[in-house]
């Protein structure tokens, strides 16, 4: 009986105890935990390249898209306008360098309009231009016989290009036509009409051609009172700028009826007296 107890436990009760003592299999459970990236400061107004670099350093997956209504691929120098974060990702909405941000992601770019500059001083116009573009501002004289040199801050703007209301895309250059006094009706006119090479002064009373007068090529006085004309017409009158001159007088000069010096020049089909 003792042997039975040592070997088998002597009955069914011993078998149950042996089964209960047998070790059970171990179950291992592995949990995957995704780490949240470190907090990233706003990248709005940064370039896409800088924003991407900063986001990746903080553990984010990065995407970038055109923030306007178009579908262009952002370049590294584009400016970030919007940013949308996921748990471990960020999507930057950007516009081309120098472009203003839309009012909302996916809206058109609100390019500014050129202000009206005519009538302002140059100083005031230049300030207004600087608010809509970083392009160059060049100046020209409104009159052909007026030079824009030195200090012209107080000169008046007579004409502008581009015109008022024109959409200013990018750093557009601007041209202003100035005058020190009153504006002309059009660009390229003369402030002093007598400076126009084609100006013909009105004929003074009594200075018309006299039939039977003989021409002369030197030393005659035939203009108005006090006018000395070295070369006169075949009718004996002083020449004026814009009138035809003889082939023999090409290269010569004389004083016109208004006292100004004029020159006979070969202008192709006909020769003319001009200043």
C-alpha atoms as one frame of an Amber mdcrd trajectory, in Angstrom:
protein
   0.000   0.000   0.000   2.863   2.344   0.699   4.354   1.684  -2.726   1.010
   2.429  -4.345   0.799   5.781  -2.649   4.280   6.829  -3.704   3.940   5.906
  -7.364   0.382   6.663  -8.405  -1.291   8.342  -5.530  -3.430   5.183  -5.210
  -6.588   6.272  -7.009  -8.250   8.867  -9.209  -7.682  11.703  -6.767  -3.944
  11.491  -7.315  -4.281  11.710 -11.073  -6.246  14.967 -10.778  -3.544  16.520
  -8.620  -0.866  15.588 -11.145  -2.753  17.218 -14.018  -3.330  20.365 -12.004
   0.357  20.717 -11.319   1.303  20.737 -15.023   2.455  24.287 -16.156   0.198
  26.182 -18.634   1.515  27.985 -21.792   2.470  31.740 -21.493   0.626  34.270
 -23.756   2.576  37.446 -24.774   0.627  40.574 -25.931   2.564  43.342 -27.848
   1.021  46.842 -27.971   2.201  49.340 -30.674   2.193  52.947 -29.456   2.692
  55.843 -31.956   4.554  58.715 -30.373   3.102  62.219 -30.782   5.687  64.595
 -32.402   7.079  67.417 -30.345   5.124  70.675 -30.441   6.051  72.795 -33.511
   5.857  76.585 -33.577   3.758  78.174 -36.343   5.570  78.212 -39.680   3.320
  80.805 -41.344   5.444  83.374 -43.262   8.373  80.920 -43.389   9.588  79.509
 -46.692   8.448  76.007 -47.590  12.040  74.802 -47.270  12.461  76.193 -43.737
   9.019  75.024 -42.604   9.629  71.525 -43.966  12.994  71.280 -42.248  11.570
  72.409 -38.915   8.604  70.018 -39.117  10.767  67.022 -39.946  13.095  67.797
 -37.052  10.059  67.601 -34.770   9.007  64.231 -36.194   6.220  65.298 -38.556
   5.450  63.911 -41.987   5.267  66.929 -44.317   3.166  67.846 -47.367   2.771
  71.192 -49.174   0.189  72.507 -51.633  -0.693  75.671 -53.585  -2.713  77.917
 -51.265  -4.415  79.713 -54.187  -7.202  78.387 -56.403  -4.545  77.014 -58.763
  -2.766  73.690 -58.478   0.912  74.507 -58.884   3.613  72.600 -57.038   5.172
  74.775 -54.320   8.881  75.523 -54.663  11.283  75.761 -51.743  11.166  79.588
 -51.748   7.354  79.805 -51.604   5.838  81.419 -48.517   3.686  79.437 -46.081
   0.218  80.972 -45.582  -1.668  78.104 -43.918  -0.806  74.956 -41.943  -3.010
  71.986 -41.124  -1.825  69.458 -38.525  -2.691  65.806 -38.105  -1.514  63.591
 -35.256   1.948  63.181 -36.763   1.657  65.139 -40.030   1.409  68.709 -41.284
   0.260  70.139 -44.635   1.509  73.609 -45.582  -0.493  75.851 -47.948   1.913
  78.247 -49.701   2.094  80.940 -52.392   4.907  82.004 -54.711   7.523  84.277
 -53.206   6.326  87.896 -53.156   2.652  87.036 -53.602   0.126  88.014 -50.906
  -1.698  85.232 -49.062  -5.326  84.494 -50.003  -8.016  85.295 -47.455  -8.644
  81.552 -47.124  -6.897  78.400 -48.304  -7.813  77.756 -51.933  -8.986  81.297
 -52.709  -7.508  83.588 -55.432  -4.430  85.660 -54.631  -5.539  89.247 -53.823
  -3.062  91.170 -55.960  -3.236  94.933 -55.220  -4.335  97.574 -57.730  -2.212
 100.507 -58.880  -3.406 103.701 -57.177  -4.161 106.899 -59.063  -0.999 109.010
 -58.994  -1.769 111.842 -61.425  -1.884 115.176 -59.629   0.229 114.017 -56.677
   3.741 115.183 -55.967   6.499 112.755 -56.844   7.217 112.171 -53.138   3.574
 111.298 -52.422   3.313 109.105 -55.522   6.481 107.182 -54.663   5.115 106.447
 -51.182   1.849 105.153 -52.642   3.679 102.959 -55.157   5.804 101.450 -52.388
   2.653 100.081 -50.749   1.743  97.911 -53.745   5.044  96.948 -55.379   8.775
  96.779 -54.728   9.494  97.428 -58.399  11.586 100.328 -59.657  10.072 103.799
 -60.049  11.514 105.716 -63.010  10.751 109.318 -63.907  10.550 111.200 -67.187
   9.786 114.799 -68.099   6.259 115.508 -69.299   7.634 118.183 -71.654  10.379
 117.524 -74.192  12.144 120.747 -73.251  12.095 120.104 -69.486  14.673 117.971
 -67.641  13.953 115.991 -64.477  17.167 116.386 -62.549  18.126 117.163 -58.996
  15.442 117.347 -56.328  12.032 116.706 -57.888  10.066 115.592 -54.805   7.655
 118.510 -55.251   7.192 118.065 -58.999   3.695 117.063 -60.105   2.804 113.718
 -61.698   1.083 114.276 -65.063   1.004 110.715 -66.423   1.611 107.233 -65.011
   2.233 103.696 -66.227   0.672 101.294 -65.382  -2.581 103.183 -65.118  -4.738
 103.558 -62.033  -6.676 100.392 -61.194  -4.274  98.056 -63.014  -3.677  94.813
 -61.106  -0.092  94.797 -59.839   1.271  91.260 -60.137   4.687  90.810 -58.544
   7.305  93.554 -58.347   6.052  95.604 -61.277   8.059  98.645 -62.391   6.351
 102.037 -62.548   7.027 105.084 -64.751   5.950 108.608 -63.795   5.975 111.660
 -66.064   6.621 114.838 -64.065   6.541 118.590 -64.534   7.612 121.450 -62.348
   4.566 123.518 -63.284   1.310 122.813 -65.134   0.778 119.530 -66.995   0.566
 119.339 -70.803  -2.405 117.789 -72.566  -0.188 114.959 -73.834   3.307 113.580
 -73.301   6.078 114.759 -75.603   4.930 118.319 -76.211   7.018 121.452 -75.708
   6.622 123.816 -72.787   8.016 126.617 -74.934   6.517 126.194 -78.372   9.428
 127.973 -79.978  11.662 125.053 -78.877   9.762 122.752 -81.214  11.905 122.227
 -84.348   8.714 122.253 -86.413   7.357 125.429 -84.871   6.511 128.159 -87.364
   5.880 131.526 -85.748   2.996 133.611 -87.050   3.908 135.999 -89.826   4.018
 139.574 -88.607   1.901 142.139 -90.372   3.724 143.651 -93.327   6.308 140.887
 -93.521   4.753 139.021 -96.462   6.610 138.409 -99.683   6.872 141.390-101.993
   6.749 140.483-105.639   9.731 141.597-107.602  12.168 141.426-104.656  15.403
 139.673-105.368  16.993 137.022-103.193  20.218 137.424-101.342  22.480 135.026
 -99.439  24.142 137.397 -97.016  24.086 140.645 -95.127  20.414 141.550 -95.628
  17.970 142.718 -92.968  14.402 141.807 -93.810  12.668 140.544 -90.672  10.711
 142.484 -88.119  12.060 145.610 -86.523  15.562 145.028 -85.214  15.861 141.548
 -86.807  18.965 140.774 -88.852  18.754 137.777 -91.180  22.036 136.735 -92.743
  20.205 134.604 -95.320  16.847 135.603 -96.743  14.355 133.997 -99.113  14.181
 134.765-102.806  11.471 137.249-101.877  13.860 138.977 -99.478  12.252 137.796
 -96.234  13.754 136.144 -93.164  13.321 132.401 -92.925  11.582 130.716 -89.999
  12.039 127.259 -88.522  10.163 124.622 -90.469  10.369 126.386 -93.831  12.114
 124.839 -96.826  15.609 126.014 -97.650  17.628 126.006-100.862  20.186 123.330
-101.728  22.862 126.007-101.779  22.069 126.873 -98.113  22.437 123.308 -96.721
  24.848 123.456 -93.780  24.434 127.204 -93.367  22.844 129.091 -90.485  20.964
 132.339 -90.179  18.779 134.159 -87.732  15.059 133.581 -88.114  12.413 136.265
 -88.090  12.041 135.777 -84.318  15.757 136.366 -83.784  16.672 132.726 -83.031
  19.464 130.963 -84.890  18.285 128.322 -87.381  20.145 125.841 -89.588  19.472
 124.524 -93.070  19.567 120.723 -92.908  19.180 118.020 -95.524  16.099 116.049
 -94.431  15.837 113.701 -97.377  13.369 114.790-100.021  13.471 118.452 -99.005
  15.757 120.709 -96.982  14.338 122.573 -93.995  15.362 125.325 -91.630  15.291
 124.085 -88.024  16.763 125.013 -84.676
